[in-house]
């Protein structure tokens, strides 16, 4: 195991809850934050980090990732993905059920938890996937961050697109339901309509804004009918954002990915099928409306939807190219670069990427730099800029849609449960994260 020693972080710019900010010290003992003050005196010998000129944020909690283990380890595995997390300042992740076998019952969940305990260098939680005939499991398995429903953009057992089956899931229990909201009937129809087109940019027209809006409307309708806790994953269109602006019950949350904030359909010209994801990239106007919705609190948090595929898979011809992009190594620098450019504040980034996620998923004692909270922290450099370079990436897939982008806010040190898991470019692979607990 790692060096669970006491740590004193000295003279960092500390991002505190509720938009507060101080320059000061943070004392970490036994994996917890014990004191936050402008100056902490400590008599016994202790490891000190001189953090002058650096900014300390709560570690990122990424609420939507696909880490491919078990079954698809040639794309990514829990070790490589968690190392990429540590480098990106992500100290906890919530992982999706579309692995092999699917995470649709207690034994598959237990298997993932065991694998994660043995190899993850950051903290972990897993979704249980709805199949339409595993209602009993959806109600009883634990620990899980919630039920994932693919309303569209999926095939096989995990596709649950019929309203009456969806209603059966919304009607029973009170566990969080997270939806991938795209309307499969419309997608199927448009696939036929555009069949034979090999230009990957057609992807955004096949799975268009209307397909996303239809499914989001249905999920909202069911959530309202049963007052069921709903989370809308990777919101991608201006139309959905405006709908939520009009009618968003207090028990509904939504997230957006950096891809849908920073990229749009013009990316097909520059990076081709690397830009293919579900839901697809949209227009610059959608980027703008999503940003505004995030700033206004209509969208609650940022998730990467880290979905690695190999370059060989991505080099096939559309529609054989798989959808998805990696993201855990670049999400924090992308958002902090936006903050430096004046699009938002660093405190807002900390809220969207950590504090609000912990609240939304009922993850206790995480997401804030407050005494008593777990010492999951990231120290970033908001002065220097560095390009995203393919050869520096730790994700097994080995590419990023943001290669060449010049970003600031790169993590210098990442701390998980008081252990330094990443420091100045070096990983401590002895560190192990813990299973997250979710208050229901
Ligand atoms: O683009 C995507 N890829 N969206 C998803 O919802 C699934 C993911 C994957 O697993 O590859």
CSV table of C-alpha atoms in Angstrom, one decimal, residues 50-417:
chain,number,residue,atom,x,y,z
A,50,UNK,CA,5.4,23.9,-1.0
A,51,UNK,CA,2.3,24.9,-3.0
A,52,UNK,CA,3.1,28.6,-3.5
A,53,UNK,CA,1.8,29.7,-6.9
A,54,UNK,CA,-0.4,26.6,-7.2
A,55,UNK,CA,-4.2,26.2,-6.7
A,56,UNK,CA,-5.7,23.4,-4.6
A,57,UNK,CA,-9.1,22.0,-5.6
A,58,UNK,CA,-11.2,19.1,-4.4
A,59,UNK,CA,-10.3,16.1,-6.5
A,60,UNK,CA,-12.5,15.7,-9.6
A,61,UNK,CA,-15.3,13.1,-9.3
A,62,UNK,CA,-16.0,12.0,-12.9
A,63,UNK,CA,-19.6,10.8,-13.0
A,64,UNK,CA,-19.6,9.0,-16.3
A,65,UNK,CA,-16.8,6.8,-17.6
A,66,UNK,CA,-16.5,3.6,-19.6
A,67,UNK,CA,-13.4,1.7,-18.4
A,68,UNK,CA,-13.9,-1.5,-20.4
A,69,UNK,CA,-13.0,-4.1,-17.8
A,70,UNK,CA,-14.0,-6.9,-17.8
A,71,UNK,CA,-14.1,-8.1,-21.3
A,72,UNK,CA,-12.8,-5.2,-23.5
A,73,UNK,CA,-9.4,-4.7,-21.9
A,74,UNK,CA,-7.7,-4.3,-25.3
A,75,UNK,CA,-9.3,-0.8,-25.3
A,76,UNK,CA,-8.7,0.1,-21.6
A,77,UNK,CA,-8.6,-1.5,-18.2
A,78,UNK,CA,-9.3,-0.4,-14.6
A,79,UNK,CA,-5.6,0.1,-13.9
A,80,UNK,CA,-4.7,2.1,-17.0
A,81,UNK,CA,-7.9,4.1,-16.8
A,82,UNK,CA,-7.3,4.9,-13.1
A,83,UNK,CA,-3.7,6.0,-13.8
A,84,UNK,CA,-5.1,8.3,-16.5
A,85,UNK,CA,-7.5,9.6,-13.9
A,86,UNK,CA,-4.7,10.3,-11.4
A,87,UNK,CA,-2.8,12.3,-14.0
A,88,UNK,CA,-6.0,14.2,-14.9
A,89,UNK,CA,-6.8,15.1,-11.2
A,90,UNK,CA,-9.7,12.7,-11.2
A,91,UNK,CA,-9.8,11.1,-7.7
A,92,UNK,CA,-13.1,9.2,-8.1
A,93,UNK,CA,-15.1,7.8,-11.0
A,94,UNK,CA,-18.5,6.3,-11.7
A,95,UNK,CA,-18.3,3.6,-14.3
A,96,UNK,CA,-20.9,2.4,-16.8
A,97,UNK,CA,-22.3,-1.1,-17.2
A,98,UNK,CA,-21.6,-1.8,-20.9
A,99,UNK,CA,-18.7,-4.2,-20.2
A,100,UNK,CA,-18.5,-7.9,-20.9
A,101,UNK,CA,-20.3,-9.4,-19.1
A,102,UNK,CA,-22.7,-6.5,-18.6
A,103,UNK,CA,-23.0,-5.1,-15.1
A,104,UNK,CA,-26.6,-6.1,-14.7
A,105,UNK,CA,-26.7,-8.2,-11.5
A,106,UNK,CA,-25.0,-8.4,-8.1
A,107,UNK,CA,-22.3,-10.9,-9.2
A,108,UNK,CA,-21.1,-8.8,-12.1
A,109,UNK,CA,-21.1,-5.8,-9.8
A,110,UNK,CA,-19.1,-7.7,-7.1
A,111,UNK,CA,-16.6,-8.8,-9.8
A,112,UNK,CA,-16.0,-5.2,-10.8
A,113,UNK,CA,-15.6,-4.0,-7.2
A,114,UNK,CA,-13.1,-6.8,-6.6
A,115,UNK,CA,-11.1,-5.9,-9.7
A,116,UNK,CA,-11.2,-2.2,-8.8
A,117,UNK,CA,-10.0,-2.9,-5.2
A,118,UNK,CA,-7.0,-4.8,-6.6
A,119,UNK,CA,-5.9,-2.4,-9.2
A,120,UNK,CA,-7.5,1.1,-9.1
A,121,UNK,CA,-5.3,3.9,-7.9
A,122,UNK,CA,-8.3,6.2,-7.4
A,123,UNK,CA,-11.8,5.7,-5.9
A,124,UNK,CA,-14.5,3.9,-7.8
A,125,UNK,CA,-18.2,3.4,-8.0
A,126,UNK,CA,-20.3,1.5,-10.6
A,127,UNK,CA,-23.7,1.8,-12.2
A,128,UNK,CA,-26.1,-1.2,-12.5
A,129,UNK,CA,-27.5,-1.5,-16.1
A,130,UNK,CA,-31.2,-1.8,-16.7
A,131,UNK,CA,-32.2,-4.5,-19.2
A,132,UNK,CA,-35.9,-4.4,-19.0
A,133,UNK,CA,-36.1,-7.7,-17.2
A,134,UNK,CA,-33.8,-7.2,-14.2
A,135,UNK,CA,-36.0,-5.0,-12.1
A,136,UNK,CA,-35.4,-7.1,-8.9
A,137,UNK,CA,-31.6,-6.5,-9.3
A,138,UNK,CA,-32.1,-2.9,-10.0
A,139,UNK,CA,-33.8,-2.5,-6.7
A,140,UNK,CA,-31.5,-4.6,-4.5
A,141,UNK,CA,-27.9,-4.6,-5.7
A,142,UNK,CA,-25.3,-2.6,-3.8
A,143,UNK,CA,-23.2,-0.6,-3.6
A,144,UNK,CA,-24.2,1.2,-6.7
A,145,UNK,CA,-24.3,4.9,-7.7
A,146,UNK,CA,-27.6,4.3,-9.6
A,147,UNK,CA,-29.4,2.6,-12.5
A,148,UNK,CA,-28.2,3.3,-16.0
A,149,UNK,CA,-30.7,3.2,-18.8
A,150,UNK,CA,-29.7,3.4,-22.4
A,151,UNK,CA,-32.9,4.7,-23.9
A,152,UNK,CA,-31.1,4.6,-27.3
A,153,UNK,CA,-27.7,4.3,-28.9
A,154,UNK,CA,-27.2,0.8,-27.7
A,155,UNK,CA,-28.0,-2.7,-28.9
A,156,UNK,CA,-28.7,-6.0,-27.1
A,157,UNK,CA,-29.9,-6.3,-23.6
A,158,UNK,CA,-28.9,-2.9,-22.4
A,159,UNK,CA,-31.2,-1.1,-24.8
A,160,UNK,CA,-34.4,-0.1,-23.0
A,161,UNK,CA,-36.4,2.1,-25.3
A,162,UNK,CA,-40.1,1.1,-24.9
A,163,UNK,CA,-42.1,3.5,-22.8
A,164,UNK,CA,-44.0,0.8,-20.9
A,165,UNK,CA,-40.8,-0.9,-19.8
A,166,UNK,CA,-39.2,2.4,-18.9
A,167,UNK,CA,-42.3,3.3,-16.9
A,168,UNK,CA,-42.0,0.0,-15.0
A,169,UNK,CA,-38.4,1.0,-13.9
A,170,UNK,CA,-39.4,4.5,-13.0
A,171,UNK,CA,-42.4,3.3,-11.0
A,172,UNK,CA,-40.5,1.1,-8.6
A,173,UNK,CA,-37.9,2.0,-6.0
A,174,UNK,CA,-36.3,5.4,-5.4
A,175,UNK,CA,-32.7,4.8,-6.5
A,176,UNK,CA,-31.2,7.4,-8.9
A,177,UNK,CA,-31.9,6.7,-12.6
A,178,UNK,CA,-29.3,8.0,-15.1
A,179,UNK,CA,-30.4,8.1,-18.7
A,180,UNK,CA,-28.6,8.1,-22.0
A,181,UNK,CA,-31.4,10.0,-23.7
A,182,UNK,CA,-31.6,9.3,-27.4
A,183,UNK,CA,-34.8,8.0,-29.2
A,184,UNK,CA,-33.9,4.7,-30.8
A,185,UNK,CA,-37.0,4.6,-33.1
A,186,UNK,CA,-36.0,7.9,-34.7
A,187,UNK,CA,-32.4,6.8,-34.9
A,188,UNK,CA,-33.3,3.5,-36.6
A,189,UNK,CA,-35.5,5.4,-39.1
A,190,UNK,CA,-32.8,7.9,-39.9
A,191,UNK,CA,-30.2,5.2,-40.2
A,192,UNK,CA,-32.2,3.7,-43.1
A,193,UNK,CA,-32.8,7.1,-44.6
A,194,UNK,CA,-29.1,7.9,-44.7
A,195,UNK,CA,-27.8,4.4,-45.4
A,196,UNK,CA,-24.7,4.1,-47.5
A,197,UNK,CA,-23.2,7.4,-46.6
A,198,UNK,CA,-19.7,6.9,-45.4
A,199,UNK,CA,-18.9,10.4,-44.4
A,200,UNK,CA,-18.7,10.3,-40.6
A,201,UNK,CA,-20.2,13.8,-40.2
A,202,UNK,CA,-23.6,12.2,-41.2
A,203,UNK,CA,-23.6,10.7,-37.6
A,204,UNK,CA,-24.7,14.0,-36.2
A,205,UNK,CA,-27.6,14.1,-38.6
A,206,UNK,CA,-28.7,10.5,-38.1
A,207,UNK,CA,-28.7,10.9,-34.3
A,208,UNK,CA,-30.0,14.4,-34.5
A,209,UNK,CA,-31.1,17.0,-31.9
A,210,UNK,CA,-34.7,15.8,-32.2
A,211,UNK,CA,-33.7,12.2,-31.3
A,212,UNK,CA,-32.1,13.5,-28.1
A,213,UNK,CA,-34.9,15.9,-27.3
A,214,UNK,CA,-37.6,13.2,-27.7
A,215,UNK,CA,-35.9,10.9,-25.2
A,216,UNK,CA,-35.1,13.6,-22.7
A,217,UNK,CA,-38.8,14.7,-22.8
A,218,UNK,CA,-39.9,11.1,-22.1
A,219,UNK,CA,-37.5,10.7,-19.2
A,220,UNK,CA,-38.6,14.0,-17.7
A,221,UNK,CA,-42.3,12.9,-18.1
A,222,UNK,CA,-41.7,9.7,-16.2
A,223,UNK,CA,-39.6,11.3,-13.6
A,224,UNK,CA,-42.3,13.8,-12.9
A,225,UNK,CA,-45.0,11.2,-12.8
A,226,UNK,CA,-43.3,9.2,-10.1
A,227,UNK,CA,-41.2,12.0,-8.6
A,228,UNK,CA,-38.2,9.7,-9.3
A,229,UNK,CA,-34.7,11.0,-8.9
A,230,UNK,CA,-33.4,11.4,-12.5
A,231,UNK,CA,-30.0,12.3,-13.9
A,232,UNK,CA,-29.7,13.2,-17.5
A,233,UNK,CA,-26.3,12.1,-18.8
A,234,UNK,CA,-24.3,14.0,-21.4
A,235,UNK,CA,-26.9,16.6,-22.4
A,236,UNK,CA,-25.9,17.6,-25.9
A,237,UNK,CA,-28.4,20.0,-27.5
A,238,UNK,CA,-29.6,23.5,-27.0
A,239,UNK,CA,-33.2,22.3,-27.2
A,240,UNK,CA,-32.8,19.9,-24.2
A,241,UNK,CA,-31.1,22.7,-22.2
A,242,UNK,CA,-34.0,25.1,-23.0
A,243,UNK,CA,-36.5,22.4,-22.0
A,244,UNK,CA,-34.8,22.0,-18.7
A,245,UNK,CA,-34.6,25.7,-18.2
A,246,UNK,CA,-38.4,25.8,-18.5
A,247,UNK,CA,-39.2,22.7,-16.4
A,248,UNK,CA,-36.6,21.1,-14.2
A,249,UNK,CA,-38.0,19.5,-11.0
A,250,UNK,CA,-35.7,19.8,-7.9
A,251,UNK,CA,-35.0,16.0,-8.1
A,252,UNK,CA,-33.6,16.2,-11.6
A,253,UNK,CA,-29.9,16.9,-12.5
A,254,UNK,CA,-28.1,17.0,-15.8
A,255,UNK,CA,-24.5,16.9,-16.9
A,256,UNK,CA,-22.5,18.0,-20.0
A,257,UNK,CA,-19.2,16.7,-21.4
A,258,UNK,CA,-16.2,18.9,-22.3
A,259,UNK,CA,-16.7,17.4,-25.9
A,260,UNK,CA,-20.2,19.0,-26.2
A,261,UNK,CA,-18.9,22.3,-24.7
A,262,UNK,CA,-15.6,22.6,-26.7
A,263,UNK,CA,-16.2,20.6,-29.9
A,264,UNK,CA,-18.9,20.8,-32.6
A,265,UNK,CA,-19.5,19.2,-36.0
A,266,UNK,CA,-16.6,21.1,-37.5
A,267,UNK,CA,-14.4,18.6,-35.6
A,268,UNK,CA,-15.2,15.9,-38.2
A,269,UNK,CA,-13.1,17.9,-40.7
A,270,UNK,CA,-10.1,18.0,-38.5
A,271,UNK,CA,-10.1,14.7,-36.6
A,272,UNK,CA,-12.6,12.6,-38.6
A,273,UNK,CA,-14.1,9.7,-36.8
A,274,UNK,CA,-12.2,10.5,-33.6
A,275,UNK,CA,-15.0,13.0,-33.2
A,276,UNK,CA,-17.7,10.4,-33.4
A,277,UNK,CA,-19.6,9.9,-30.1
A,278,UNK,CA,-23.1,9.3,-28.7
A,279,UNK,CA,-24.9,11.6,-28.4
A,280,UNK,CA,-23.1,13.2,-31.3
A,281,UNK,CA,-21.3,16.5,-31.5
A,282,UNK,CA,-23.7,19.4,-32.4
A,283,UNK,CA,-23.5,22.9,-33.8
A,284,UNK,CA,-21.6,25.9,-32.4
A,285,UNK,CA,-25.0,27.3,-31.3
A,286,UNK,CA,-25.5,24.2,-29.2
A,287,UNK,CA,-22.1,24.7,-27.6
A,288,UNK,CA,-23.1,28.2,-26.7
A,289,UNK,CA,-26.5,27.3,-25.2
A,290,UNK,CA,-25.0,24.5,-23.2
A,291,UNK,CA,-22.4,26.8,-21.8
A,292,UNK,CA,-25.0,29.3,-20.8
A,293,UNK,CA,-27.1,26.5,-19.2
A,294,UNK,CA,-24.1,25.4,-17.2
A,295,UNK,CA,-23.4,28.9,-16.0
A,296,UNK,CA,-27.1,29.4,-15.0
A,297,UNK,CA,-27.2,26.2,-13.0
A,298,UNK,CA,-29.6,24.4,-15.5
A,299,UNK,CA,-26.8,21.9,-16.0
A,300,UNK,CA,-25.3,20.6,-12.8
A,301,UNK,CA,-22.1,18.9,-13.5
A,302,UNK,CA,-19.3,17.9,-16.0
A,303,UNK,CA,-18.7,14.3,-16.9
A,304,UNK,CA,-16.2,13.1,-19.5
A,305,UNK,CA,-18.0,10.0,-20.9
A,306,UNK,CA,-14.5,8.6,-21.2
A,307,UNK,CA,-15.1,6.0,-23.9
A,308,UNK,CA,-11.9,4.7,-25.4
A,309,UNK,CA,-11.6,2.8,-28.7
A,310,UNK,CA,-8.4,1.8,-30.5
A,311,UNK,CA,-7.1,3.9,-33.4
A,312,UNK,CA,-7.5,0.8,-35.6
A,313,UNK,CA,-11.2,0.7,-34.7
A,314,UNK,CA,-11.6,4.4,-35.3
A,315,UNK,CA,-9.9,4.0,-38.7
A,316,UNK,CA,-12.7,1.8,-40.1
A,317,UNK,CA,-15.3,3.3,-42.4
A,318,UNK,CA,-18.5,4.8,-41.1
A,319,UNK,CA,-20.9,3.4,-39.8
A,320,UNK,CA,-18.4,0.7,-38.6
A,321,UNK,CA,-16.5,3.2,-36.6
A,322,UNK,CA,-17.3,3.0,-32.9
A,323,UNK,CA,-18.6,6.0,-31.0
A,324,UNK,CA,-16.7,7.5,-28.1
A,325,UNK,CA,-13.7,9.5,-27.0
A,326,UNK,CA,-11.3,9.3,-24.0
A,327,UNK,CA,-11.4,12.3,-21.6
A,328,UNK,CA,-10.3,11.8,-18.0
A,329,UNK,CA,-6.8,13.3,-18.7
A,330,UNK,CA,-8.0,16.5,-20.3
A,331,UNK,CA,-11.3,17.4,-18.6
A,332,UNK,CA,-9.8,19.5,-15.8
A,333,UNK,CA,-7.3,21.4,-17.8
A,334,UNK,CA,-9.9,22.1,-20.5
A,335,UNK,CA,-12.3,23.6,-17.9
A,336,UNK,CA,-9.6,25.5,-16.1
A,337,UNK,CA,-8.3,26.9,-19.3
A,338,UNK,CA,-11.9,28.1,-20.0
A,339,UNK,CA,-11.9,29.7,-16.5
A,340,UNK,CA,-8.6,31.5,-17.3
A,341,UNK,CA,-10.2,32.8,-20.4
A,342,UNK,CA,-13.0,34.3,-18.4
A,343,UNK,CA,-15.8,31.9,-19.5
A,344,UNK,CA,-16.4,30.8,-15.8
A,345,UNK,CA,-14.6,30.9,-12.5
A,346,UNK,CA,-12.2,28.3,-11.0
A,347,UNK,CA,-14.8,27.9,-8.1
A,348,UNK,CA,-17.5,27.0,-10.6
A,349,UNK,CA,-15.2,24.4,-12.1
A,350,UNK,CA,-14.6,22.9,-8.7
A,351,UNK,CA,-18.4,22.8,-8.1
A,352,UNK,CA,-19.3,21.3,-11.4
A,353,UNK,CA,-16.5,18.7,-11.3
A,354,UNK,CA,-16.6,17.7,-7.7
A,355,UNK,CA,-18.8,19.4,-5.1
A,356,UNK,CA,-22.1,19.2,-7.1
A,357,UNK,CA,-21.3,15.6,-8.2
A,358,UNK,CA,-20.8,14.5,-4.6
A,359,UNK,CA,-24.1,16.1,-3.6
A,360,UNK,CA,-26.0,14.8,-6.6
A,361,UNK,CA,-24.9,11.2,-6.0
A,362,UNK,CA,-25.0,11.3,-2.2
A,363,UNK,CA,-21.2,10.6,-1.9
A,364,UNK,CA,-20.5,11.6,1.7
A,365,UNK,CA,-17.4,13.5,2.8
A,366,UNK,CA,-16.1,14.2,-0.7
A,367,UNK,CA,-16.1,17.1,-3.0
A,368,UNK,CA,-15.0,19.9,-0.6
A,369,UNK,CA,-11.9,21.2,1.0
A,370,UNK,CA,-13.4,21.2,4.5
A,371,UNK,CA,-12.1,19.6,7.8
A,372,UNK,CA,-13.5,16.1,8.2
A,373,UNK,CA,-13.7,15.5,4.5
A,374,UNK,CA,-11.6,12.9,2.7
A,375,UNK,CA,-8.3,14.1,1.5
A,376,UNK,CA,-9.0,13.7,-2.3
A,377,UNK,CA,-7.3,16.7,-3.7
A,378,UNK,CA,-5.6,18.1,-6.8
A,379,UNK,CA,-3.0,20.8,-6.9
A,380,UNK,CA,-2.9,22.5,-10.3
A,381,UNK,CA,-0.7,25.0,-12.1
A,382,UNK,CA,-2.8,27.8,-13.5
A,383,UNK,CA,0.2,29.8,-14.8
A,384,UNK,CA,1.9,27.6,-17.3
A,385,UNK,CA,0.4,26.3,-20.6
A,386,UNK,CA,1.2,22.9,-22.2
A,387,UNK,CA,0.0,21.1,-25.2
A,388,UNK,CA,-2.0,17.9,-25.1
A,389,UNK,CA,0.5,15.4,-26.6
A,390,UNK,CA,-0.4,11.9,-27.7
A,391,UNK,CA,2.9,10.4,-26.4
A,392,UNK,CA,2.2,11.7,-22.9
A,393,UNK,CA,-1.3,10.1,-22.5
A,394,UNK,CA,-1.8,7.2,-20.1
A,395,UNK,CA,-5.2,6.0,-21.5
A,396,UNK,CA,-4.6,2.7,-23.2
A,397,UNK,CA,-6.3,3.9,-26.4
A,398,UNK,CA,-3.4,6.4,-26.8
A,399,UNK,CA,-5.2,9.3,-28.4
A,400,UNK,CA,-7.2,12.4,-27.5
A,401,UNK,CA,-9.6,14.5,-29.5
A,402,UNK,CA,-7.8,17.5,-28.0
A,403,UNK,CA,-4.3,16.8,-29.2
A,404,UNK,CA,-2.4,20.0,-29.9
A,405,UNK,CA,-4.7,22.1,-27.7
A,406,UNK,CA,-2.7,24.4,-25.5
A,407,UNK,CA,-4.0,24.2,-22.0
A,408,UNK,CA,-3.3,25.4,-18.5
A,409,UNK,CA,-4.5,24.0,-15.1
A,410,UNK,CA,-2.6,20.8,-15.5
A,411,UNK,CA,-2.4,18.7,-12.2
A,412,UNK,CA,1.0,18.9,-10.5
A,413,UNK,CA,0.0,16.7,-7.5
A,414,UNK,CA,-3.1,14.4,-7.1
A,415,UNK,CA,-3.9,13.1,-3.7
A,416,UNK,CA,-6.3,10.1,-3.0
A,417,UNK,CA,-7.3,9.5,0.6
